[in-house]
Short mmCIF file of C-alpha atoms in Angstrom, two decimals:
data_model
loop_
_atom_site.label_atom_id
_atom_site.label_comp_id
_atom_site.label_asym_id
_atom_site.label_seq_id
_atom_site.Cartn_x
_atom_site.Cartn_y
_atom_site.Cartn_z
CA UNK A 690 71.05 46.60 77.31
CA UNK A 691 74.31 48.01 75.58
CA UNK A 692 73.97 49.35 72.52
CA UNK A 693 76.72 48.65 70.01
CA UNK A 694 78.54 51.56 68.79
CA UNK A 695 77.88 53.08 65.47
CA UNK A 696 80.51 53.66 62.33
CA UNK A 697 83.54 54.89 62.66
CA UNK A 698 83.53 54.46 67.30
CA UNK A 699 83.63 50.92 66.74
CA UNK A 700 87.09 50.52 65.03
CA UNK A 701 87.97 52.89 68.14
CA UNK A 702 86.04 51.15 70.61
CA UNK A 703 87.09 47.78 69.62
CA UNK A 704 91.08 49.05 69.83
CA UNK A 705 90.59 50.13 73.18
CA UNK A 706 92.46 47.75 76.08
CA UNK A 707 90.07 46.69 78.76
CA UNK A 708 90.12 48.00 82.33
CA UNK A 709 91.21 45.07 83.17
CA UNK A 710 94.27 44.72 81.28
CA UNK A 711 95.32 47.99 81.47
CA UNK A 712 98.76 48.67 82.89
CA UNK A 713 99.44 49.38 86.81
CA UNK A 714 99.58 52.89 87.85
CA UNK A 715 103.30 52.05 89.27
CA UNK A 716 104.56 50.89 85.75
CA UNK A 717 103.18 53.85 83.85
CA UNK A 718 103.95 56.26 86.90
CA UNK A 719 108.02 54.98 86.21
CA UNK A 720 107.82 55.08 82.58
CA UNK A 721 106.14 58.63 82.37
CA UNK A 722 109.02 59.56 85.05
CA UNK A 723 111.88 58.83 82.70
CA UNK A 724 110.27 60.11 79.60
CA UNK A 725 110.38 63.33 81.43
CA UNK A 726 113.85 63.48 82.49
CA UNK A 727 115.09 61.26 79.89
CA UNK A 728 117.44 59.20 82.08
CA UNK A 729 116.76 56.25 84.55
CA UNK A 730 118.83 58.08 87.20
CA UNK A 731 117.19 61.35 87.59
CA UNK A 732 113.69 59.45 87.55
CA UNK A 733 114.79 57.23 90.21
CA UNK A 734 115.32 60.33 92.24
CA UNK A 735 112.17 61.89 91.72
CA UNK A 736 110.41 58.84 92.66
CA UNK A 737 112.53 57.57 95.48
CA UNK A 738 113.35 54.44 94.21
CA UNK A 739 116.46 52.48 92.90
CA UNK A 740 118.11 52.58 89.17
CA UNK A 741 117.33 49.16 88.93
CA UNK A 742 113.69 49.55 90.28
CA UNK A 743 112.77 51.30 87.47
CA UNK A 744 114.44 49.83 84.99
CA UNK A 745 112.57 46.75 86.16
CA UNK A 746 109.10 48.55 85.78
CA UNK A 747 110.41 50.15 82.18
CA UNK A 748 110.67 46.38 81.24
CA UNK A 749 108.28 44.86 82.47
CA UNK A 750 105.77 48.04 80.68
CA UNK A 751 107.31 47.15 77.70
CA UNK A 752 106.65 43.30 77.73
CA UNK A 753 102.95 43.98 78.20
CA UNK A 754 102.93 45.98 75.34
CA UNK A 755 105.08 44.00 73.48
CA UNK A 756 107.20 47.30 71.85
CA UNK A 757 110.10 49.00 73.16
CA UNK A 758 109.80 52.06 74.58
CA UNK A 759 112.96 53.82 74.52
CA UNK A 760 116.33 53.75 73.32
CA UNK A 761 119.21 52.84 76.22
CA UNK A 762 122.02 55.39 75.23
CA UNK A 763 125.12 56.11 76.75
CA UNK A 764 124.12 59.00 78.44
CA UNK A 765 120.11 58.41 78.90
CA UNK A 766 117.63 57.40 77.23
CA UNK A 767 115.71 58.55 73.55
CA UNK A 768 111.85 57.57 72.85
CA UNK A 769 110.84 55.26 70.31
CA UNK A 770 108.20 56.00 68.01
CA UNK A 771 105.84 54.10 69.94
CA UNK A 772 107.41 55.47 73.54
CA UNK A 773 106.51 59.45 72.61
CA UNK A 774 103.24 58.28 71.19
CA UNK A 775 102.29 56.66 74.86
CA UNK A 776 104.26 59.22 76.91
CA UNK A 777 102.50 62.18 75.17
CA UNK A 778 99.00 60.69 76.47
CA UNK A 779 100.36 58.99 79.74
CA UNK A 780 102.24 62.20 80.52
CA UNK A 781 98.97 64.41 79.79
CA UNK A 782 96.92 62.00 82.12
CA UNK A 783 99.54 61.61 85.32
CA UNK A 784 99.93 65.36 85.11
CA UNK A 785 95.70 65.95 85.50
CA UNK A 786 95.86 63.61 88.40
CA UNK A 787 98.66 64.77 89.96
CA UNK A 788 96.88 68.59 89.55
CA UNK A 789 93.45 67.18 90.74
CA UNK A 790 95.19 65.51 94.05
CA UNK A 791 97.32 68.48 95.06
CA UNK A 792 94.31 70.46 95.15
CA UNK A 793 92.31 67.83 97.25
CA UNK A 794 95.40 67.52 99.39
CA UNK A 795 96.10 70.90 99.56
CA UNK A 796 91.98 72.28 100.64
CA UNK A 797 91.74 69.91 103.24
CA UNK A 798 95.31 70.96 104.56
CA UNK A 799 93.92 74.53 104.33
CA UNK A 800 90.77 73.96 106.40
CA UNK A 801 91.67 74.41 110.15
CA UNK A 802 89.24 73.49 112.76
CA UNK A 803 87.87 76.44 113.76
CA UNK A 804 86.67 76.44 117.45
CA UNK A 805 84.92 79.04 118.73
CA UNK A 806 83.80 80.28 122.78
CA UNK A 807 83.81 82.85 125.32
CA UNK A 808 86.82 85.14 125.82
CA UNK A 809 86.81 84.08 129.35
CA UNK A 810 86.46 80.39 128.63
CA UNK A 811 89.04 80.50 125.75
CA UNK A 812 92.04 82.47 127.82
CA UNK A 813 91.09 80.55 130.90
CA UNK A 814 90.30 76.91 129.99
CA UNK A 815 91.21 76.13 126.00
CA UNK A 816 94.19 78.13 125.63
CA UNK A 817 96.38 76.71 128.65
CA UNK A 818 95.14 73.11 127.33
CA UNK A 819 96.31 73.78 123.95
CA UNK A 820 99.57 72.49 123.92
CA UNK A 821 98.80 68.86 125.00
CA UNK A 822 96.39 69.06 121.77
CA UNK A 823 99.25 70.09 119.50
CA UNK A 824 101.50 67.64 121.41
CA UNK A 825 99.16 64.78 120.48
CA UNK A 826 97.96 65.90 117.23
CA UNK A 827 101.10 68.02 116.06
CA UNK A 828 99.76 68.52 112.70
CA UNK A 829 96.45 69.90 113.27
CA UNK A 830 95.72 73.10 112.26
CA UNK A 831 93.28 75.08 115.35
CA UNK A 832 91.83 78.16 114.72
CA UNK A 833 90.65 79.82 118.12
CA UNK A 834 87.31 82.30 117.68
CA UNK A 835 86.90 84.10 121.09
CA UNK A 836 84.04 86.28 121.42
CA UNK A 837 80.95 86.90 123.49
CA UNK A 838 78.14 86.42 120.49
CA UNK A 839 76.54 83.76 119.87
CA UNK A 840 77.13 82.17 116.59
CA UNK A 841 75.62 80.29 113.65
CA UNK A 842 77.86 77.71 113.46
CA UNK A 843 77.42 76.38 109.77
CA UNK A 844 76.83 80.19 107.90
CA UNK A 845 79.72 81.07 109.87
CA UNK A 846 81.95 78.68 108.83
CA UNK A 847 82.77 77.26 112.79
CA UNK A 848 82.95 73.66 113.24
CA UNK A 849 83.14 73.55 117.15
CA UNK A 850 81.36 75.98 119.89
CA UNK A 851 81.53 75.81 123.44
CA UNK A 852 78.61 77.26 125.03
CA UNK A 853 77.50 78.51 128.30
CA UNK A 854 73.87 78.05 129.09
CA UNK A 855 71.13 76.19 131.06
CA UNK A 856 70.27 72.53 130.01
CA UNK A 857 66.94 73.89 129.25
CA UNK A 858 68.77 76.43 126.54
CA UNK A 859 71.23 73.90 125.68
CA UNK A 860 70.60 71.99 121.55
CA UNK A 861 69.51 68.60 121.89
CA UNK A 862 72.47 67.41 120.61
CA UNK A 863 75.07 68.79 122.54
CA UNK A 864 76.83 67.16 124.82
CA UNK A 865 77.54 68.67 128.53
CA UNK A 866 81.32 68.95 129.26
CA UNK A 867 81.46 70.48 132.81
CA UNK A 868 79.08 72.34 135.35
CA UNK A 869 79.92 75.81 137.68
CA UNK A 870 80.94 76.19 140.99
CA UNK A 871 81.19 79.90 142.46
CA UNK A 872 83.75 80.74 145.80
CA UNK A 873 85.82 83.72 146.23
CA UNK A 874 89.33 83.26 145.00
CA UNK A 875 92.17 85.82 145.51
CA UNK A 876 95.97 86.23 145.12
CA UNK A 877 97.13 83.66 148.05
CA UNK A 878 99.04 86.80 150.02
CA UNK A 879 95.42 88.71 150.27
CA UNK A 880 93.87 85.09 151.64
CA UNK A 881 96.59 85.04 153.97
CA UNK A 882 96.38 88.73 155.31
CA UNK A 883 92.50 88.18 155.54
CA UNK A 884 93.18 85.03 157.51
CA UNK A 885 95.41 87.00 160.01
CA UNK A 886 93.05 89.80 160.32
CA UNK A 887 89.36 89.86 159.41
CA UNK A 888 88.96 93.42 159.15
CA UNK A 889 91.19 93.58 156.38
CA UNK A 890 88.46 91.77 154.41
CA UNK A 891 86.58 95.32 154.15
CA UNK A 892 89.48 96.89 152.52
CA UNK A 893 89.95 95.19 149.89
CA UNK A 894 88.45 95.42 146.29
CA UNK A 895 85.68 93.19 145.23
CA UNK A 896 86.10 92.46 141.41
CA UNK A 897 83.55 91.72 139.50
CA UNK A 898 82.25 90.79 136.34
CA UNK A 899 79.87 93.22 134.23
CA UNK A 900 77.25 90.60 133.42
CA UNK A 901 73.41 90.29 134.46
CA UNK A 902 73.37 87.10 135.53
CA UNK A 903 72.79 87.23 139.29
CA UNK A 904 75.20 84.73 140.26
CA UNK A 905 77.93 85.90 138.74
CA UNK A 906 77.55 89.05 140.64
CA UNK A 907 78.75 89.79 144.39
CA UNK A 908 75.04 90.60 145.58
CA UNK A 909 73.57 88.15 147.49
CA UNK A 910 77.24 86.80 148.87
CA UNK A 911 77.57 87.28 152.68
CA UNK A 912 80.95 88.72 151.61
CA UNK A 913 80.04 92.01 150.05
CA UNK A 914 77.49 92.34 152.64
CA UNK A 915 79.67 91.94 155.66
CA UNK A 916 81.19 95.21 155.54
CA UNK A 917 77.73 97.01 156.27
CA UNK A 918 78.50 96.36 159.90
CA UNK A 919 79.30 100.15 160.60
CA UNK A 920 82.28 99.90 157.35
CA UNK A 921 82.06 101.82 154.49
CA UNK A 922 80.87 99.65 151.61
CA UNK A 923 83.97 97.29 150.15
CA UNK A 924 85.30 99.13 146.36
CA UNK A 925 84.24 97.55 143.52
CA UNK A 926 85.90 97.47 140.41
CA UNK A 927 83.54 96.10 137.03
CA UNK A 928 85.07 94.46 134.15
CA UNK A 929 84.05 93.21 131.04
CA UNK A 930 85.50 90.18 130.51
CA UNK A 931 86.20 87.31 132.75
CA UNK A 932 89.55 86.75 131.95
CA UNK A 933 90.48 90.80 133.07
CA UNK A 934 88.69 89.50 136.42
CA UNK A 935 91.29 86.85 136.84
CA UNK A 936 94.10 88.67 135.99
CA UNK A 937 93.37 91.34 138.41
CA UNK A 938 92.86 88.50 141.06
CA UNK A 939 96.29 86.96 140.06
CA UNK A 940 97.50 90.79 140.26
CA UNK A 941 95.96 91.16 144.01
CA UNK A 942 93.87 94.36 143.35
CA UNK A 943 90.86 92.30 144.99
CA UNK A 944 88.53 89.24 145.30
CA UNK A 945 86.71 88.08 142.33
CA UNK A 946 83.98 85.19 142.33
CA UNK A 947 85.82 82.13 140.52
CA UNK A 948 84.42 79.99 138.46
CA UNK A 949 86.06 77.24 140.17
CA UNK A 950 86.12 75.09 136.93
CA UNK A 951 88.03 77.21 134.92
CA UNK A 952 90.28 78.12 137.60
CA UNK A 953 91.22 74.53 138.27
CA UNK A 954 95.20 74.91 137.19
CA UNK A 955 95.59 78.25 139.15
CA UNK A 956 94.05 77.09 142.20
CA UNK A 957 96.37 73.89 142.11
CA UNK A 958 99.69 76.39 141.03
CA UNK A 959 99.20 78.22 143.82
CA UNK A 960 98.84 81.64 142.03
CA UNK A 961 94.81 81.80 143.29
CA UNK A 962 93.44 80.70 146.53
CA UNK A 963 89.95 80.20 148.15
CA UNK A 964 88.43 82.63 150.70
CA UNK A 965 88.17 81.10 153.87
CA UNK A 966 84.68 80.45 155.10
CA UNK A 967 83.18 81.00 151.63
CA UNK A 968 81.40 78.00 150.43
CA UNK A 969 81.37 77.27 146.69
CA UNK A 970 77.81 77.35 145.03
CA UNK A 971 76.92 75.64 142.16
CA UNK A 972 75.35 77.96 139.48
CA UNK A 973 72.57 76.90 137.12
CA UNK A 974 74.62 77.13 134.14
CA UNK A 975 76.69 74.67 132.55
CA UNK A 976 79.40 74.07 129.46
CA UNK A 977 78.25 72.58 126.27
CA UNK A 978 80.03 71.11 122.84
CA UNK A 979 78.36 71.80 120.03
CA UNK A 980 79.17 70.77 116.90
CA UNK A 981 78.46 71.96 112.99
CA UNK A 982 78.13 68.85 111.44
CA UNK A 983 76.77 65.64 112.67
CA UNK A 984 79.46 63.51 111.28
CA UNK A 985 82.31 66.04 110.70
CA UNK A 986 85.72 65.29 109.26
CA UNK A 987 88.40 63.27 110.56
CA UNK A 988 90.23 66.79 111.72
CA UNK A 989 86.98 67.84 113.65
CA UNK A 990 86.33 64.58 115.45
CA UNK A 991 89.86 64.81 116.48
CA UNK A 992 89.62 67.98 118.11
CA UNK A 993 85.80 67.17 119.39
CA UNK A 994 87.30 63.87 121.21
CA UNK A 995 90.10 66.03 123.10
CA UNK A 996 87.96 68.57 124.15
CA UNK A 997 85.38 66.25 125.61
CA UNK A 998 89.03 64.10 126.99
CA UNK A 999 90.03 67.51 128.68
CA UNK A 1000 86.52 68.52 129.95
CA UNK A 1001 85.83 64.82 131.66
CA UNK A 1002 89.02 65.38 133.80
CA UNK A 1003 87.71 69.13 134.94
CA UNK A 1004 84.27 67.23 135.53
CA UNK A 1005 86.24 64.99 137.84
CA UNK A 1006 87.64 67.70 139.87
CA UNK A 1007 84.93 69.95 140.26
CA UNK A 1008 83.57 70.71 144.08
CA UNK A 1009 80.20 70.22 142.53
#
């Protein structure tokens, strides 16, 4: 039940226009633009309209209120009484809106999508993909997290992670983008001269990833052991990070174990090629999307959709 307003409210309450009746936001947004300039054509530019445009919203304010509002001079325009009275509260209110919005506007503008992975995974898959994303959304704004460590997504203020993991390990709600397949890959010119001559095979370099997992590691590949048949043992050199692998690979200082999926646009360039005689394995571990939020924003969902676009179409091409 409403109550009815007490003493000196009413007179106030009772003044007061109804929601209904109040004036459109366009009308007041035109008259509040000329009481600010004080001329029709300056006002006309800041709202990117015609003279006559808002002269006709001016007018048609000032019928519904049944009082003129300004003063037509030869150069601009004056307030009435009642004009300065309405633009000094009309002004005050467009101006909190206007304030309010920008900052709306403005944080969500600020908020990237922040998509983290492995260094391998983001120099090797995500980065060379990027452009098509900024090509399709071209005012996104990505933020790229590479590291090793896995993350807490929400405390850490990351709305997308790719991870690498068993389905066993894997959330329940993430969604599998791609599995592995392993094969020797080198620079085409070291294929080619192991091709021609197998003993060359023994001289060259195995690269190889400083990781634990076994089958990421040349032990247990027929390769590495090969050149125990009365050859010294083939060099090794360890790195860190998956992406130094490659690039040694694409420099020919050796044969590193690809990871066949994230290889995909070097194998077809040309710049790597498969080992002869080397099948590809598939490893036990697979690539997962995770997200932050079940029902992120707009931005997210864009970036979530591409990513599971892009991973479908490695899927496709995998030897597994």
């Amino acid at each position: 039940m409403r109550m009815a307003p007490q003493d000196g409210a009413a007179a106030q309450w009772a003044m007061s226009m109804p929601l209904v009746r109040l004036s459109s936001l366009d009308l007041l947004k035109g008259f509040v633009a000329v009481g600010r300039r004080l001329s029709i054509t300056q006002a006309a530019d800041d709202l990117c309209l015609t003279q006559s445009a808002v002269s006709r919203q001016v007018n048609q304010l000032e019928e519904q209120l049944g009082c003129r509002l300004f003063l037509r001079q030869h150069r601009g325009v004056a307030f009435t009484p009642e004009g300065e009275r309405l633009f000094r509260s009309a002004d005050g209110a467009l101006q909190q809106l206007q304030d309010v919005m920008g900052e709306l506007r403005r944080s969500e503008e600020r908020r990237p999508v922040t998509v983290t992975a492995s260094v391998g995974v983001v120099g090797l898959w995500l980065l060379p993909r990027l452009a098509a994303l900024q090509q399709l959304h071209p005012r996104l704004d990505v933020r790229l997290s590479a590291s090793n460590q896995l993350s807490d997504l929400r405390a850490d203020g990351i709305d997308l992670a790719l991870r690498y993991c068993s389905a066993a390990d894997a959330p329940a709600d993430a969604v599998r983008l791609f599995g592995e397949t392993l094969a020797p890959v080198a620079h085409p010119r070291l294929v080619e001269e192991a091709a021609r001559d197998p003993g060359a095979l023994a001289r060259m370099a195995l690269l190889e990833l400083d990781d634990p997992r076994p089958w990421l590691q040349w032990r247990g590949w027929t390769l590495a052991r090969g050149a125990a048949r009365g050859r010294a043992r083939p060099a090794m050199l360890r790195l860190n990070q998956y992406d130094q692998v490659i690039h040694a690979a694409l420099a020919g200082q050796g044969v590193a174990l690809g990871r066949l999926e994230l290889l995909q646009p070097l194998l077809a360039g040309g710049q790597l090629a498969l080992l002869a005689g080397q099948a590809p394995r598939p490893s036990p571990y697979a690539f997962w999307l995770l997200q932050a939020e079940p029902a992120p924003r707009a931005d997210v969902q864009r970036v979530a959709e591409w990513v599971r676009a892009e991973a479908a179409g490695t899927a496709a091409l995998s030897p597994s």
